[in-house]
Coordinates of N, CA and C in Angstrom, one line a residue:
M1 N 61.1 65.8 98.5 CA 60.9 64.3 98.7 C 59.5 64.0 98.4
T2 N 59.3 62.9 97.6 CA 58.0 62.5 97.2 C 57.4 61.6 98.3
I3 N 56.1 61.9 98.6 CA 55.4 61.1 99.5 C 55.0 59.8 98.9
Q4 N 55.3 58.7 99.5 CA 55.0 57.4 98.9 C 53.5 57.1 99.2
H5 N 52.9 56.4 98.3 CA 51.5 55.9 98.5 C 51.5 54.4 98.7
I6 N 50.7 53.9 99.5 CA 50.7 52.5 99.8 C 49.3 51.9 99.5
D7 N 49.3 50.6 99.3 CA 48.0 49.8 99.3 C 47.8 49.3 100.7
V8 N 47.0 49.9 101.4 CA 46.8 49.7 102.9 C 46.4 48.2 103.1
A9 N 47.2 47.6 104.0 CA 46.8 46.2 104.4 C 46.3 46.1 105.8
Y10 N 46.6 47.1 106.6 CA 46.2 47.1 108.0 C 46.4 48.5 108.6
T11 N 45.5 49.0 109.5 CA 45.6 50.3 110.1 C 45.5 50.0 111.6
A12 N 46.5 50.5 112.4 CA 46.5 50.4 113.8 C 45.9 51.8 114.3
V13 N 45.1 51.7 115.3 CA 44.4 52.9 115.9 C 44.7 52.9 117.4
A14 N 45.3 54.0 117.8 CA 45.6 54.2 119.2 C 45.1 55.6 119.6
T15 N 44.7 55.7 120.9 CA 44.2 57.0 121.4 C 44.9 57.3 122.7
A16 N 45.4 58.6 122.8 CA 46.1 59.0 124.0 C 45.2 60.0 124.7
E17 N 45.3 59.9 126.1 CA 44.6 60.8 127.0 C 45.6 61.4 127.8
N18 N 45.6 62.8 127.9 CA 46.5 63.6 128.7 C 47.9 63.5 128.2
G19 N 48.1 63.3 126.9 CA 49.4 63.4 126.3 C 50.5 62.5 126.9
R20 N 51.7 63.1 127.2 CA 52.8 62.3 127.7 C 52.6 61.9 129.2
D21 N 51.6 62.4 129.8 CA 51.4 62.0 131.2 C 50.0 61.5 131.4
G22 N 49.7 60.4 130.8 CA 48.3 59.9 130.8 C 48.3 58.4 130.5
R23 N 47.5 58.1 129.5 CA 47.3 56.7 129.1 C 47.2 56.6 127.6
V24 N 47.6 55.5 127.0 CA 47.5 55.2 125.6 C 46.8 53.8 125.4
S25 N 45.8 53.7 124.6 CA 45.2 52.4 124.3 C 44.8 52.3 122.9
T26 N 44.8 51.0 122.5 CA 44.4 50.7 121.1 C 42.9 50.4 121.0
D27 N 42.3 50.6 119.9 CA 40.9 50.4 119.7 C 40.5 48.9 120.0
D28 N 41.4 48.0 119.8 CA 41.1 46.6 120.0 C 41.4 46.1 121.5
G29 N 41.9 47.0 122.3 CA 42.1 46.7 123.7 C 43.4 45.9 124.0
K30 N 44.2 45.6 122.9 CA 45.4 44.8 123.1 C 46.5 45.6 123.7
L31 N 46.5 46.9 123.7 CA 47.5 47.7 124.3 C 46.7 48.8 125.1
D32 N 47.1 48.9 126.4 CA 46.5 49.9 127.3 C 47.5 50.1 128.3
V33 N 48.3 51.2 128.2 CA 49.4 51.5 129.0 C 49.3 52.9 129.6
V34 N 49.9 53.1 130.8 CA 50.1 54.4 131.4 C 51.4 54.9 130.8
V35 N 51.3 56.2 130.4 CA 52.5 56.9 129.9 C 52.9 58.0 130.9
N36 N 54.1 58.2 131.1 CA 54.6 59.3 132.0 C 56.0 59.7 131.4
P37 N 56.3 61.0 131.5 CA 57.6 61.4 131.1 C 58.7 60.7 132.0
P38 N 59.9 60.3 131.4 CA 60.9 59.7 132.1 C 61.5 60.7 133.2
K39 N 62.1 60.2 134.2 CA 62.7 61.0 135.2 C 63.7 62.0 134.6
E40 N 64.4 61.6 133.6 CA 65.4 62.4 132.9 C 64.8 63.7 132.3
M41 N 63.5 63.6 132.1 CA 62.8 64.8 131.5 C 61.8 65.4 132.5
G42 N 62.1 65.1 133.8 CA 61.3 65.8 134.9 C 60.0 65.1 135.2
G43 N 59.8 63.9 134.7 CA 58.6 63.2 135.0 C 58.7 62.1 136.1
S44 N 57.7 61.4 136.4 CA 57.7 60.4 137.4 C 58.4 59.1 137.0
G45 N 58.4 58.8 135.7 CA 59.0 57.6 135.2 C 58.2 56.4 135.5
A46 N 57.0 56.6 136.1 CA 56.2 55.5 136.6 C 55.7 54.6 135.5
G47 N 55.4 55.1 134.3 CA 54.8 54.4 133.2 C 55.8 54.3 132.1
T48 N 55.4 53.8 131.0 CA 56.2 53.8 129.8 C 56.2 55.2 129.2
N49 N 56.9 55.4 128.1 CA 56.8 56.7 127.4 C 56.8 56.5 125.9
P50 N 56.5 57.5 125.2 CA 56.4 57.4 123.7 C 57.7 56.9 123.1
E51 N 58.8 57.3 123.6 CA 60.1 56.9 123.0 C 60.3 55.4 123.2
Q52 N 59.9 54.8 124.4 CA 60.0 53.4 124.5 C 59.0 52.6 123.6
L53 N 57.8 53.2 123.4 CA 56.9 52.5 122.5 C 57.4 52.6 121.1
F54 N 58.0 53.7 120.7 CA 58.6 53.8 119.4 C 59.7 52.9 119.2
A55 N 60.6 52.7 120.2 CA 61.7 51.8 120.1 C 61.2 50.4 120.0
A56 N 60.2 50.0 120.7 CA 59.6 48.7 120.7 C 59.1 48.4 119.3
G57 N 58.3 49.3 118.7 CA 57.8 49.1 117.4 C 58.8 49.1 116.3
Y58 N 59.8 50.0 116.4 CA 60.9 50.0 115.4 C 61.7 48.7 115.5
S59 N 62.1 48.3 116.6 CA 62.9 47.1 116.7 C 62.2 45.9 116.2
A60 N 60.9 45.7 116.5 CA 60.1 44.6 116.0 C 60.0 44.6 114.5
C61 N 59.7 45.8 114.0 CA 59.5 46.0 112.5 C 60.8 45.7 111.8
F62 N 61.9 46.3 112.4 CA 63.2 46.1 111.7 C 63.6 44.6 111.7
Q63 N 63.3 43.9 112.8 CA 63.6 42.5 112.9 C 62.8 41.7 111.7
G64 N 61.6 42.2 111.5 CA 60.8 41.6 110.4 C 61.4 41.9 109.1
A65 N 61.9 43.1 108.9 CA 62.5 43.5 107.6 C 63.8 42.7 107.4
L66 N 64.5 42.5 108.5 CA 65.8 41.7 108.5 C 65.5 40.2 108.0
G67 N 64.4 39.7 108.5 CA 63.9 38.4 108.1 C 63.6 38.3 106.6
V68 N 63.0 39.3 106.1 CA 62.6 39.4 104.6 C 63.9 39.4 103.8
V69 N 64.9 40.2 104.2 CA 66.1 40.4 103.5 C 66.9 39.1 103.6
A70 N 67.0 38.5 104.8 CA 67.7 37.2 105.0 C 67.2 36.1 104.1
R71 N 65.9 36.0 104.0 CA 65.3 35.0 103.1 C 65.7 35.2 101.7
Q72 N 65.7 36.5 101.2 CA 66.1 36.8 99.9 C 67.6 36.5 99.6
E73 N 68.4 36.7 100.6 CA 69.9 36.5 100.6 C 70.3 35.1 101.0
K74 N 69.3 34.3 101.4 CA 69.5 32.9 101.9 C 70.6 32.9 103.1
A75 N 70.4 33.9 104.0 CA 71.3 34.0 105.1 C 70.6 33.5 106.4
D76 N 71.3 32.9 107.3 CA 70.8 32.3 108.5 C 70.8 33.4 109.6
I77 N 69.6 33.9 110.0 CA 69.6 34.9 111.1 C 69.0 34.3 112.3
T78 N 69.0 33.0 112.4 CA 68.5 32.3 113.6 C 69.2 32.9 114.9
G79 N 68.4 33.2 115.9 CA 69.0 33.7 117.1 C 69.4 35.2 117.1
S80 N 69.0 35.8 116.0 CA 69.3 37.3 115.9 C 68.4 38.1 116.8
T81 N 68.9 39.3 117.1 CA 68.1 40.3 117.9 C 68.3 41.6 117.3
V82 N 67.4 42.5 117.4 CA 67.5 43.9 117.0 C 67.1 44.8 118.2
T83 N 68.0 45.7 118.5 CA 67.7 46.7 119.5 C 67.6 48.1 118.9
A84 N 66.6 48.8 119.3 CA 66.4 50.2 118.8 C 66.5 51.1 120.0
S85 N 67.4 52.0 120.0 CA 67.6 53.0 121.0 C 67.1 54.3 120.5
V86 N 66.0 54.9 121.1 CA 65.4 56.1 120.7 C 65.7 57.2 121.7
S87 N 66.3 58.3 121.2 CA 66.7 59.4 122.0 C 65.8 60.6 121.6
I88 N 65.5 61.4 122.6 CA 64.7 62.6 122.4 C 65.5 63.8 123.0
G89 N 65.5 64.9 122.3 CA 66.1 66.1 122.8 C 65.7 67.3 122.0
R90 N 66.2 68.5 122.5 CA 65.8 69.7 121.8 C 66.6 69.9 120.5
T91 N 65.9 70.5 119.5 CA 66.5 70.8 118.3 C 67.1 72.2 118.3
E92 N 67.8 72.5 117.3 CA 68.4 73.9 117.2 C 67.3 74.9 117.1
A93 N 66.2 74.5 116.5 CA 65.0 75.4 116.3 C 64.2 75.6 117.5
G94 N 64.5 74.9 118.6 CA 63.8 75.0 119.8 C 62.7 74.0 120.1
G95 N 62.4 73.2 119.2 CA 61.4 72.1 119.4 C 62.1 70.9 119.9
F96 N 61.5 69.7 119.7 CA 62.1 68.5 120.1 C 62.2 67.6 118.9
G97 N 63.2 66.7 118.9 CA 63.5 65.8 117.8 C 63.9 64.4 118.4
L98 N 64.0 63.5 117.5 CA 64.4 62.1 117.8 C 65.7 61.7 117.1
E99 N 66.4 60.8 117.7 CA 67.5 60.1 117.0 C 67.4 58.7 117.3
V100 N 67.8 57.8 116.4 CA 67.6 56.4 116.6 C 68.9 55.7 116.3
A101 N 69.3 54.7 117.1 CA 70.4 53.8 116.9 C 69.8 52.4 116.8
I102 N 70.0 51.7 115.7 CA 69.6 50.3 115.5 C 70.8 49.4 115.6
S103 N 70.8 48.4 116.4 CA 71.9 47.5 116.6 C 71.4 46.1 116.4
A104 N 71.9 45.4 115.5 CA 71.5 44.0 115.2 C 72.6 43.0 115.6
S105 N 72.2 42.0 116.3 CA 73.2 40.9 116.6 C 72.7 39.7 115.8
I106 N 73.6 39.3 114.9 CA 73.3 38.2 114.0 C 74.4 37.1 114.1
P107 N 74.3 36.2 115.0 CA 75.4 35.3 115.4 C 75.8 34.3 114.3
N108 N 75.0 34.0 113.3 CA 75.4 32.9 112.4 C 76.0 33.4 111.1
V109 N 76.3 34.7 111.0 CA 77.0 35.3 109.8 C 78.2 36.1 110.3
D110 N 79.1 36.3 109.3 CA 80.2 37.2 109.7 C 79.8 38.6 109.7
T111 N 80.7 39.5 110.3 CA 80.3 40.9 110.5 C 80.0 41.6 109.3
A112 N 80.7 41.4 108.2 CA 80.5 42.1 106.9 C 79.1 41.7 106.4
T113 N 78.7 40.4 106.5 CA 77.4 40.0 106.0 C 76.3 40.6 106.9
A114 N 76.6 40.6 108.2 CA 75.6 41.1 109.1 C 75.3 42.6 108.8
Q115 N 76.4 43.4 108.6 CA 76.2 44.8 108.2 C 75.5 45.0 106.9
A116 N 75.8 44.2 105.9 CA 75.1 44.2 104.6 C 73.6 43.9 104.8
L117 N 73.3 42.9 105.6 CA 71.9 42.6 105.8 C 71.1 43.7 106.5
V118 N 71.8 44.3 107.5 CA 71.2 45.5 108.2 C 71.0 46.7 107.3
E119 N 71.9 46.9 106.4 CA 71.8 48.0 105.5 C 70.6 47.8 104.5
K120 N 70.5 46.5 104.1 CA 69.4 46.2 103.2 C 68.0 46.2 103.9
A121 N 68.0 45.8 105.2 CA 66.8 45.8 106.0 C 66.3 47.2 106.2
H122 N 67.3 48.1 106.3 CA 67.0 49.6 106.5 C 66.2 50.1 105.3
Q123 N 66.5 49.6 104.1 CA 65.8 50.0 102.9 C 64.3 49.4 102.8
V124 N 64.1 48.3 103.5 CA 62.8 47.6 103.5 C 61.9 48.0 104.6
C125 N 62.4 48.3 105.8 CA 61.6 48.5 107.0 C 60.7 49.7 106.9
P126 N 59.4 49.6 107.1 CA 58.5 50.7 107.1 C 58.9 51.8 108.0
Y127 N 59.4 51.5 109.2 CA 59.8 52.6 110.2 C 61.0 53.4 109.6
S128 N 61.9 52.6 109.0 CA 63.1 53.3 108.4 C 62.6 54.2 107.2
N129 N 61.7 53.7 106.4 CA 61.2 54.5 105.3 C 60.4 55.7 105.8
A130 N 59.7 55.6 106.9 CA 59.0 56.7 107.5 C 59.9 57.8 108.1
T131 N 61.0 57.4 108.6 CA 61.9 58.3 109.3 C 63.0 58.9 108.4
R132 N 63.2 58.2 107.2 CA 64.3 58.6 106.3 C 64.2 60.1 105.9
G133 N 65.3 60.8 106.1 CA 65.4 62.2 105.8 C 64.9 63.1 106.9
N134 N 64.3 62.5 107.9 CA 63.7 63.3 109.0 C 64.4 63.0 110.4
V135 N 64.9 61.8 110.6 CA 65.5 61.4 111.8 C 66.8 60.7 111.6
K136 N 67.8 61.1 112.4 CA 69.1 60.5 112.2 C 69.0 59.0 112.7
V137 N 69.4 58.1 111.9 CA 69.3 56.7 112.2 C 70.7 56.1 112.0
E138 N 71.3 55.6 113.1 CA 72.6 54.9 113.0 C 72.4 53.4 113.0
L139 N 73.1 52.7 112.1 CA 73.0 51.3 112.1 C 74.3 50.6 112.5
S140 N 74.2 49.5 113.2 CA 75.4 48.7 113.5 C 74.9 47.2 113.5
A141 N 75.9 46.3 113.2 CA 75.6 44.9 113.2 C 76.8 44.1 113.6
G142 N 76.6 43.0 114.1 CA 77.7 42.1 114.5 C 77.2 40.7 114.7

């Protein structure tokens, strides 16, 4: 697989302290959160976790990509939502991996059009491009 090169428009910078059981903040101070492993993984679940942060970023980014595609296709996505579900678990090799399910609700188009828009957005979204070939991503729309 060829690594894509980009013309950088923006760089986000975040720093973690104490890994999955600490704090994450951005250099501009707009994000400063406590992170803790979820109870399902033996943690306190008191703070957010990297999977929730990834799901938040992916869903927002995918919604933006959906907007780009909808404008190109002249489709009405007013009132649409995108939900990203990010799962973590052990891989066969013994490490950890992620799986993602993207679900889009697009009320102003039929199911076939919604699915086509989601498939096209998956080709545009930077998160989808970053995970392609590395992370299982399931898409659904309605």
